[in-house]
């Protein structure tokens, strides 16, 4: 999944995870936002929720990252989104075996 996944923050914490996933999917599918086909959306709830969005093609993720101002509209409220590359990291508990 490297190169195809972006991390998104900035959507409201009170939004239920399934609704947040729906809203983000709609936003990032739109070509005017640089989007394209999505293979997975995972919302990680919390006080500062984030979502990991994996696209079918790495080019789409790169286009998404080049768009400077992503704004998610929910009703009349606009939420500026922070979109960054997602690099999967090993947790300290994982052991590498050669």
PDB file of C-alpha atoms in Angstrom:
ATOM      1  CA  UNK A   1       0.000   0.000   0.000  1.00  0.00           C
ATOM      2  CA  UNK A   2       3.008   2.299   0.098  1.00  0.00           C
ATOM      3  CA  UNK A   3       2.578   5.339  -2.081  1.00  0.00           C
ATOM      4  CA  UNK A   4      -1.183   4.857  -2.432  1.00  0.00           C
ATOM      5  CA  UNK A   5      -2.289   5.903   1.065  1.00  0.00           C
ATOM      6  CA  UNK A   6      -2.779   9.400   2.440  1.00  0.00           C
ATOM      7  CA  UNK A   7      -3.544  10.502   5.998  1.00  0.00           C
ATOM      8  CA  UNK A   8      -6.357  13.029   6.416  1.00  0.00           C
ATOM      9  CA  UNK A   9      -7.054  15.160   9.503  1.00  0.00           C
ATOM     10  CA  UNK A  10      -9.321  18.108  10.172  1.00  0.00           C
ATOM     11  CA  UNK A  11     -12.813  16.624   9.988  1.00  0.00           C
ATOM     12  CA  UNK A  12     -15.012  16.972  13.094  1.00  0.00           C
ATOM     13  CA  UNK A  13     -14.464  14.490  15.941  1.00  0.00           C
ATOM     14  CA  UNK A  14     -18.211  14.345  16.663  1.00  0.00           C
ATOM     15  CA  UNK A  15     -18.908  12.903  13.199  1.00  0.00           C
ATOM     16  CA  UNK A  16     -19.578   9.128  13.501  1.00  0.00           C
ATOM     17  CA  UNK A  17     -16.765   7.122  11.820  1.00  0.00           C
ATOM     18  CA  UNK A  18     -19.050   5.612   9.152  1.00  0.00           C
ATOM     19  CA  UNK A  19     -20.424   9.043   8.223  1.00  0.00           C
ATOM     20  CA  UNK A  20     -16.901  10.530   8.186  1.00  0.00           C
ATOM     21  CA  UNK A  21     -15.803   7.714   5.857  1.00  0.00           C
ATOM     22  CA  UNK A  22     -18.748   8.437   3.543  1.00  0.00           C
ATOM     23  CA  UNK A  23     -18.042  12.184   3.424  1.00  0.00           C
ATOM     24  CA  UNK A  24     -14.319  11.664   2.824  1.00  0.00           C
ATOM     25  CA  UNK A  25     -14.978   9.059   0.130  1.00  0.00           C
ATOM     26  CA  UNK A  26     -17.249  11.455  -1.757  1.00  0.00           C
ATOM     27  CA  UNK A  27     -14.690  14.288  -1.456  1.00  0.00           C
ATOM     28  CA  UNK A  28     -11.703  12.222  -2.594  1.00  0.00           C
ATOM     29  CA  UNK A  29     -13.532  10.471  -5.443  1.00  0.00           C
ATOM     30  CA  UNK A  30     -14.175  13.804  -7.182  1.00  0.00           C
ATOM     31  CA  UNK A  31     -11.772  14.589  -9.988  1.00  0.00           C
ATOM     32  CA  UNK A  32     -11.999  18.330  -9.225  1.00  0.00           C
ATOM     33  CA  UNK A  33     -10.317  17.533  -5.892  1.00  0.00           C
ATOM     34  CA  UNK A  34      -7.603  15.517  -7.648  1.00  0.00           C
ATOM     35  CA  UNK A  35      -9.298  12.296  -6.609  1.00  0.00           C
ATOM     36  CA  UNK A  36      -9.976   8.957  -8.165  1.00  0.00           C
ATOM     37  CA  UNK A  37     -10.860   5.365  -7.367  1.00  0.00           C
ATOM     38  CA  UNK A  38     -10.507   4.459  -3.697  1.00  0.00           C
ATOM     39  CA  UNK A  39      -9.780   0.943  -2.460  1.00  0.00           C
ATOM     40  CA  UNK A  40     -10.135   1.594   1.288  1.00  0.00           C
ATOM     41  CA  UNK A  41     -11.082   4.282   3.826  1.00  0.00           C
ATOM     42  CA  UNK A  42     -10.242   3.662   7.469  1.00  0.00           C
ATOM     43  CA  UNK A  43     -11.331   6.230  10.064  1.00  0.00           C
ATOM     44  CA  UNK A  44      -9.365   6.204  13.302  1.00  0.00           C
ATOM     45  CA  UNK A  45     -11.610   7.918  15.880  1.00  0.00           C
ATOM     46  CA  UNK A  46     -10.328   9.941  18.807  1.00  0.00           C
ATOM     47  CA  UNK A  47     -10.149  13.518  20.052  1.00  0.00           C
ATOM     48  CA  UNK A  48      -8.182  14.327  16.872  1.00  0.00           C
ATOM     49  CA  UNK A  49      -9.573  11.762  14.436  1.00  0.00           C
ATOM     50  CA  UNK A  50      -7.771  10.900  11.238  1.00  0.00           C
ATOM     51  CA  UNK A  51      -8.502   8.748   8.233  1.00  0.00           C
ATOM     52  CA  UNK A  52      -6.267   6.607   6.081  1.00  0.00           C
ATOM     53  CA  UNK A  53      -7.435   6.655   2.486  1.00  0.00           C
ATOM     54  CA  UNK A  54      -5.919   4.160   0.067  1.00  0.00           C
ATOM     55  CA  UNK A  55      -6.346   4.799  -3.637  1.00  0.00           C
ATOM     56  CA  UNK A  56      -6.327   2.218  -6.421  1.00  0.00           C
ATOM     57  CA  UNK A  57      -3.375   3.959  -8.116  1.00  0.00           C
ATOM     58  CA  UNK A  58      -0.377   5.764  -6.591  1.00  0.00           C
ATOM     59  CA  UNK A  59      -0.790   8.600  -9.149  1.00  0.00           C
ATOM     60  CA  UNK A  60      -4.103   9.538  -7.531  1.00  0.00           C
ATOM     61  CA  UNK A  61      -2.512   9.761  -4.083  1.00  0.00           C
ATOM     62  CA  UNK A  62       0.209  11.987  -5.537  1.00  0.00           C
ATOM     63  CA  UNK A  63      -2.393  14.273  -7.165  1.00  0.00           C
ATOM     64  CA  UNK A  64      -4.292  14.507  -3.875  1.00  0.00           C
ATOM     65  CA  UNK A  65      -1.102  15.540  -2.080  1.00  0.00           C
ATOM     66  CA  UNK A  66      -0.422  18.268  -4.681  1.00  0.00           C
ATOM     67  CA  UNK A  67      -3.801  19.955  -4.077  1.00  0.00           C
ATOM     68  CA  UNK A  68      -3.059  22.623  -1.476  1.00  0.00           C
ATOM     69  CA  UNK A  69      -6.507  23.325  -0.025  1.00  0.00           C
ATOM     70  CA  UNK A  70      -8.844  20.435   0.622  1.00  0.00           C
ATOM     71  CA  UNK A  71     -12.052  21.641   2.275  1.00  0.00           C
ATOM     72  CA  UNK A  72     -14.754  19.246   3.434  1.00  0.00           C
ATOM     73  CA  UNK A  73     -18.226  20.806   3.422  1.00  0.00           C
ATOM     74  CA  UNK A  74     -20.721  19.336   5.873  1.00  0.00           C
ATOM     75  CA  UNK A  75     -23.939  21.300   5.792  1.00  0.00           C
ATOM     76  CA  UNK A  76     -22.961  24.968   5.875  1.00  0.00           C
ATOM     77  CA  UNK A  77     -19.717  24.337   7.740  1.00  0.00           C
ATOM     78  CA  UNK A  78     -16.363  24.136   5.941  1.00  0.00           C
ATOM     79  CA  UNK A  79     -13.571  22.025   7.426  1.00  0.00           C
ATOM     80  CA  UNK A  80     -10.046  22.575   6.075  1.00  0.00           C
ATOM     81  CA  UNK A  81      -8.381  19.181   5.788  1.00  0.00           C
ATOM     82  CA  UNK A  82      -4.730  18.395   6.323  1.00  0.00           C
ATOM     83  CA  UNK A  83      -3.592  15.739   3.850  1.00  0.00           C
ATOM     84  CA  UNK A  84      -0.176  14.139   4.290  1.00  0.00           C
ATOM     85  CA  UNK A  85       1.558  11.031   2.921  1.00  0.00           C
ATOM     86  CA  UNK A  86       1.053   7.951   5.068  1.00  0.00           C
ATOM     87  CA  UNK A  87       4.053   5.744   5.685  1.00  0.00           C
ATOM     88  CA  UNK A  88       3.331   2.565   7.555  1.00  0.00           C
ATOM     89  CA  UNK A  89       5.664   2.338  10.492  1.00  0.00           C
ATOM     90  CA  UNK A  90       6.570  -0.633  12.586  1.00  0.00           C
ATOM     91  CA  UNK A  91       5.495  -0.435  16.177  1.00  0.00           C
ATOM     92  CA  UNK A  92       8.256  -0.902  18.767  1.00  0.00           C
ATOM     93  CA  UNK A  93       6.689  -4.280  19.616  1.00  0.00           C
ATOM     94  CA  UNK A  94       7.203  -5.705  16.146  1.00  0.00           C
ATOM     95  CA  UNK A  95      10.370  -7.684  15.580  1.00  0.00           C
ATOM     96  CA  UNK A  96      12.134  -7.846  12.212  1.00  0.00           C
ATOM     97  CA  UNK A  97      13.280 -11.301  11.208  1.00  0.00           C
ATOM     98  CA  UNK A  98      15.776 -11.874   8.484  1.00  0.00           C
TER      99      UNK A  98
END
